[in-house]
């Protein structure tokens, strides 16, 4: 008989296979590694900067939201109490505010009924993958390197993920076409492709505008859905702004994931998904994909905390549903940080002297360094312990082989001084290693 | 080729099978049916009463929590800001407060490291089922009738659920033994049994204390885990208090689900699971089941909103981690409501005159009425439209056949006057039907 005896507890081998997948440790590792070396400068997690945040504002935003409910929507005090106290609408209560915000900020015009407010963008990914990955033949395509959250969610559902290589300008579309053919040749159905077109995590690359149009055409030809994730879109370094896939999507090919973790704050855990695809039942009845996601959400978190929605809702109301304007200081801050990181790297690791290379992202939180030797967990441990600097091995973000000589640097929540000091320490470690080699 | 053409959207038949399962509509139905008939008295959803709740208190509890972090835990203002603003520990930040609370309220003594703070109890169920239901041969046993949230979560994961009939005193243990044998004879592995020992949803029944001991012994003999859900435990009508399974569990057989939805408020969406089972890896390394759940949670919601945890944490601190005392008025309120419901039924549907029967729950939110004719959606529609009273057909809560003549009444969020009026309307409908019959 399998299973534990009466007193011996459980065996790991008897738990779901996803739990022994190293992938599921990556995100915990990213969140918690900084705790192990509190004095190190950490280029590890992509945490938002919290210097502009004041705890007192939470109550102010709550007040703003309750005033909005009373004055703008004409709710009675009892209805306001119910909105904050009770279980609520499964797909959320701030969907109209979110629709106004993405219309103004992203030129995405949609009926609010297509929006599902979720517990962070992560829950949105779980809902969408659960709906789309209907049987064992359905596979999810993801950019490689890619975001661990999407691959991890697929693992939980026991679904296969297939990597599609990035090039220096986002996705490699030729590789996408040949991957699709290869997947179909195995009798599998490529259901959707996950992509971060702007300042991708982990690579920092972006997709040029013409390639976005090309990708949308390809999706229509190949009967593929695109899962567009846009957590970093505001944070352009160069000032250039490219259209989201969703704003160009006239054929309902794009499911759009948004998050307030970076533009408001992560502690609210409020994200959303715009899933305005029509769904036709066997009986001809039509719904939206968002309505189908609602059924799943009712069995995952029931609804997104009213409290968290109220604070984010209050922030949206306070800023007239224009988060891009509200984030002006933060956009400047992240731009300055990325410039500081690029500058410090050029000073401390001059490319005419050392064999270290890096990309020059147009924005976002992340940059990739390529070393002349392996960038593994052992090197990271040494770096943290002996040099007081933390980063993430890029190999963590590849589905198969890849990134063995690369590290990801995140400069999102440091100050320029910390960035300078961190790069100095990193350079000291790497140049000593290269001097030894 | 399967799938939609370029512009036609999606076909429901191409989405995950759980979406066409009527079960997943039940919870949405319960949450939203009241909106369709706003003037009806609704005995439908098991919503908590919100009359004692004041919106202003949210800010007070937030303040209490930040003071606790600063004064009791000695955190700096920067650390407090980070605790509220940032992504946090995957398994939560109020686990120590929760451990103190369940020690004082429930006599459950545990190390806080075994607790996972979740987005409502529903997320906890998803995490636990994902961990335990490792392969297609693993099945979940649930009481029948049972809570739709647990069955729905199993559906999302594609796992089989097997009903175990209740008797008037909770679970039928003989039926449990024979069900276990039958499941094993099919080559399946019964992994866990979900049960609400106190004032079950939907039946209102409770398990006598001797049967709790017997169930724990049976679980050890049969190598079964027990998933104990305890949302209603405080709300005894008779004043009698029975020990939770977890407080009697000396063999790590019980995974305990708790919720603050009923004892604090649902709009925070904060629940937890106590999963202190040791887990042994192939390499002999030992963790707790809570540590394994953390990996899954990092891919479902990343962490429970800091904001929601802070408000619930503030409530726990404000009440010295004694929620049973803090809920005294609410306990009296629910007791009064159940008495009012029983009294009104006896007055308006005297059992010596009409063939309507009901159980007499020892507490909780729910009571079951048995009618001499079918209690289906058509009867419900008639009841809501023509008599202005709403209830839930019990057949919604059975995995297979069952409950066709029964309705569930919830008296949790009505006032005694509304209960009286609702029962008067219900009796008027039922007696007219019986008079016609």
GROMACS .gro file of N, CA, C and O in nm, chain A residues 167 169-177 180 193 195 197 207-224 226 243-245 248-249 251 253-254:
model
  164
  167UNK      N    1   1.471   3.677  -2.955
  167UNK     CA    2   1.594   3.733  -3.010
  167UNK      C    3   1.617   3.867  -2.940
  167UNK      O    4   1.549   3.899  -2.842
  169UNK      N    5   1.527   4.146  -3.017
  169UNK     CA    6   1.411   4.235  -3.032
  169UNK      C    7   1.283   4.159  -3.001
  169UNK      O    8   1.193   4.148  -3.083
  170UNK      N    9   1.278   4.104  -2.879
  170UNK     CA   10   1.160   4.029  -2.839
  170UNK      C   11   1.160   3.891  -2.901
  170UNK      O   12   1.263   3.827  -2.915
  171UNK      N   13   1.043   3.850  -2.942
  171UNK     CA   14   1.023   3.715  -2.991
  171UNK      C   15   1.083   3.693  -3.130
  171UNK      O   16   1.079   3.781  -3.215
  172UNK      N   17   1.133   3.570  -3.150
  172UNK     CA   18   1.182   3.530  -3.283
  172UNK      C   19   1.063   3.469  -3.359
  172UNK      O   20   1.021   3.356  -3.333
  173UNK      N   21   1.007   3.544  -3.455
  173UNK     CA   22   0.882   3.501  -3.519
  173UNK      C   23   0.902   3.379  -3.610
  173UNK      O   24   0.811   3.296  -3.624
  174UNK      N   25   1.019   3.367  -3.671
  174UNK     CA   26   1.044   3.247  -3.752
  174UNK      C   27   1.046   3.124  -3.661
  174UNK      O   28   0.991   3.019  -3.695
  175UNK      N   29   1.111   3.140  -3.547
  175UNK     CA   30   1.113   3.028  -3.452
  175UNK      C   31   0.972   2.996  -3.404
  175UNK      O   32   0.937   2.880  -3.382
  176UNK      N   33   0.889   3.099  -3.387
  176UNK     CA   34   0.750   3.075  -3.346
  176UNK      C   35   0.677   2.991  -3.450
  176UNK      O   36   0.611   2.893  -3.418
  177UNK      N   37   0.692   3.029  -3.580
  177UNK     CA   38   0.627   2.952  -3.685
  177UNK      C   39   0.674   2.805  -3.687
  177UNK      O   40   0.592   2.714  -3.696
  180UNK      N   41   0.534   2.616  -3.383
  180UNK     CA   42   0.393   2.582  -3.401
  180UNK      C   43   0.378   2.458  -3.490
  180UNK      O   44   0.300   2.367  -3.460
  193UNK      N   45   0.012   3.182  -2.667
  193UNK     CA   46   0.151   3.220  -2.648
  193UNK      C   47   0.157   3.331  -2.545
  193UNK      O   48   0.089   3.434  -2.558
  195UNK      N   49   0.357   3.634  -2.371
  195UNK     CA   50   0.464   3.725  -2.412
  195UNK      C   51   0.454   3.858  -2.334
  195UNK      O   52   0.344   3.902  -2.300
  197UNK      N   53   0.560   4.211  -2.427
  197UNK     CA   54   0.621   4.286  -2.540
  197UNK      C   55   0.709   4.402  -2.495
  197UNK      O   56   0.802   4.439  -2.567
  207UNK      N   57   0.966   4.444  -2.808
  207UNK     CA   58   0.930   4.410  -2.944
  207UNK      C   59   0.904   4.538  -3.023
  207UNK      O   60   0.820   4.619  -2.983
  208UNK      N   61   0.970   4.557  -3.136
  208UNK     CA   62   0.943   4.676  -3.218
  208UNK      C   63   0.799   4.674  -3.268
  208UNK      O   64   0.739   4.568  -3.284
  209UNK      N   65   0.748   4.793  -3.298
  209UNK     CA   66   0.607   4.804  -3.339
  209UNK      C   67   0.574   4.720  -3.463
  209UNK      O   68   0.471   4.651  -3.464
  210UNK      N   69   0.655   4.723  -3.568
  210UNK     CA   70   0.619   4.641  -3.685
  210UNK      C   71   0.605   4.493  -3.651
  210UNK      O   72   0.518   4.423  -3.703
  211UNK      N   73   0.692   4.446  -3.562
  211UNK     CA   74   0.684   4.305  -3.522
  211UNK      C   75   0.554   4.275  -3.448
  211UNK      O   76   0.500   4.165  -3.455
  212UNK      N   77   0.500   4.374  -3.378
  212UNK     CA   78   0.372   4.354  -3.308
  212UNK      C   79   0.260   4.327  -3.409
  212UNK      O   80   0.178   4.237  -3.390
  213UNK      N   81   0.259   4.407  -3.515
  213UNK     CA   82   0.158   4.385  -3.620
  213UNK      C   83   0.175   4.247  -3.683
  213UNK      O   84   0.078   4.175  -3.707
  214UNK      N   85   0.301   4.213  -3.709
  214UNK     CA   86   0.331   4.083  -3.769
  214UNK      C   87   0.285   3.967  -3.679
  214UNK      O   88   0.229   3.868  -3.726
  215UNK      N   89   0.308   3.983  -3.550
  215UNK     CA   90   0.268   3.879  -3.453
  215UNK      C   91   0.116   3.864  -3.449
  215UNK      O   92   0.063   3.752  -3.445
  216UNK      N   93   0.045   3.976  -3.456
  216UNK     CA   94  -0.102   3.969  -3.456
  216UNK      C   95  -0.153   3.898  -3.582
  216UNK      O   96  -0.246   3.818  -3.574
  217UNK      N   97  -0.092   3.927  -3.695
  217UNK     CA   98  -0.132   3.859  -3.819
  217UNK      C   99  -0.103   3.709  -3.808
  217UNK      O  100  -0.187   3.626  -3.845
  218UNK      N  101   0.014   3.679  -3.757
  218UNK     CA  102   0.052   3.538  -3.741
  218UNK      C  103  -0.047   3.465  -3.648
  218UNK      O  104  -0.088   3.352  -3.675
  219UNK      N  105  -0.087   3.531  -3.541
  219UNK     CA  106  -0.181   3.470  -3.446
  219UNK      C  107  -0.313   3.439  -3.514
  219UNK      O  108  -0.373   3.333  -3.491
  220UNK      N  109  -0.359   3.530  -3.600
  220UNK     CA  110  -0.485   3.507  -3.672
  220UNK      C  111  -0.469   3.391  -3.771
  220UNK      O  112  -0.553   3.302  -3.778
  221UNK      N  113  -0.358   3.392  -3.846
  221UNK     CA  114  -0.336   3.285  -3.943
  221UNK      C  115  -0.325   3.149  -3.875
  221UNK      O  116  -0.374   3.049  -3.926
  222UNK      N  117  -0.257   3.147  -3.763
  222UNK     CA  118  -0.225   3.020  -3.697
  222UNK      C  119  -0.329   2.981  -3.593
  222UNK      O  120  -0.310   2.882  -3.520
  223UNK      N  121  -0.436   3.058  -3.578
  223UNK     CA  122  -0.539   3.031  -3.479
  223UNK      C  123  -0.479   3.019  -3.339
  223UNK      O  124  -0.498   2.920  -3.267
  224UNK      N  125  -0.407   3.122  -3.301
  224UNK     CA  126  -0.336   3.123  -3.173
  224UNK      C  127  -0.385   3.242  -3.092
  224UNK      O  128  -0.410   3.349  -3.147
  226UNK      N  129  -0.296   3.522  -2.797
  226UNK     CA  130  -0.177   3.584  -2.741
  226UNK      C  131  -0.210   3.630  -2.599
  226UNK      O  132  -0.309   3.699  -2.577
  243UNK      N  133   0.272   5.079  -2.903
  243UNK     CA  134   0.135   5.036  -2.871
  243UNK      C  135   0.134   4.894  -2.815
  243UNK      O  136   0.211   4.808  -2.858
  244UNK      N  137   0.046   4.869  -2.717
  244UNK     CA  138   0.029   4.732  -2.670
  244UNK      C  139  -0.033   4.648  -2.782
  244UNK      O  140  -0.100   4.701  -2.872
  245UNK      N  141  -0.010   4.519  -2.777
  245UNK     CA  142  -0.077   4.428  -2.872
  245UNK      C  143  -0.228   4.446  -2.864
  245UNK      O  144  -0.297   4.450  -2.966
  248UNK      N  145  -0.391   4.715  -3.058
  248UNK     CA  146  -0.389   4.692  -3.203
  248UNK      C  147  -0.478   4.575  -3.244
  248UNK      O  148  -0.489   4.542  -3.362
  249UNK      N  149  -0.542   4.512  -3.146
  249UNK     CA  150  -0.608   4.383  -3.168
  249UNK      C  151  -0.751   4.401  -3.215
  249UNK      O  152  -0.841   4.426  -3.136
  251UNK      N  153  -0.910   4.157  -3.377
  251UNK     CA  154  -0.965   4.023  -3.404
  251UNK      C  155  -0.980   3.938  -3.278
  251UNK      O  156  -0.982   3.815  -3.285
  253UNK      N  157  -0.777   3.849  -3.060
  253UNK     CA  158  -0.671   3.750  -3.048
  253UNK      C  159  -0.592   3.765  -2.919
  253UNK      O  160  -0.517   3.675  -2.880
  254UNK      N  161  -0.607   3.881  -2.852
  254UNK     CA  162  -0.521   3.911  -2.737
  254UNK      C  163  -0.599   3.908  -2.606
  254UNK      O  164  -0.704   3.972  -2.593
   0.00000   0.00000   0.00000
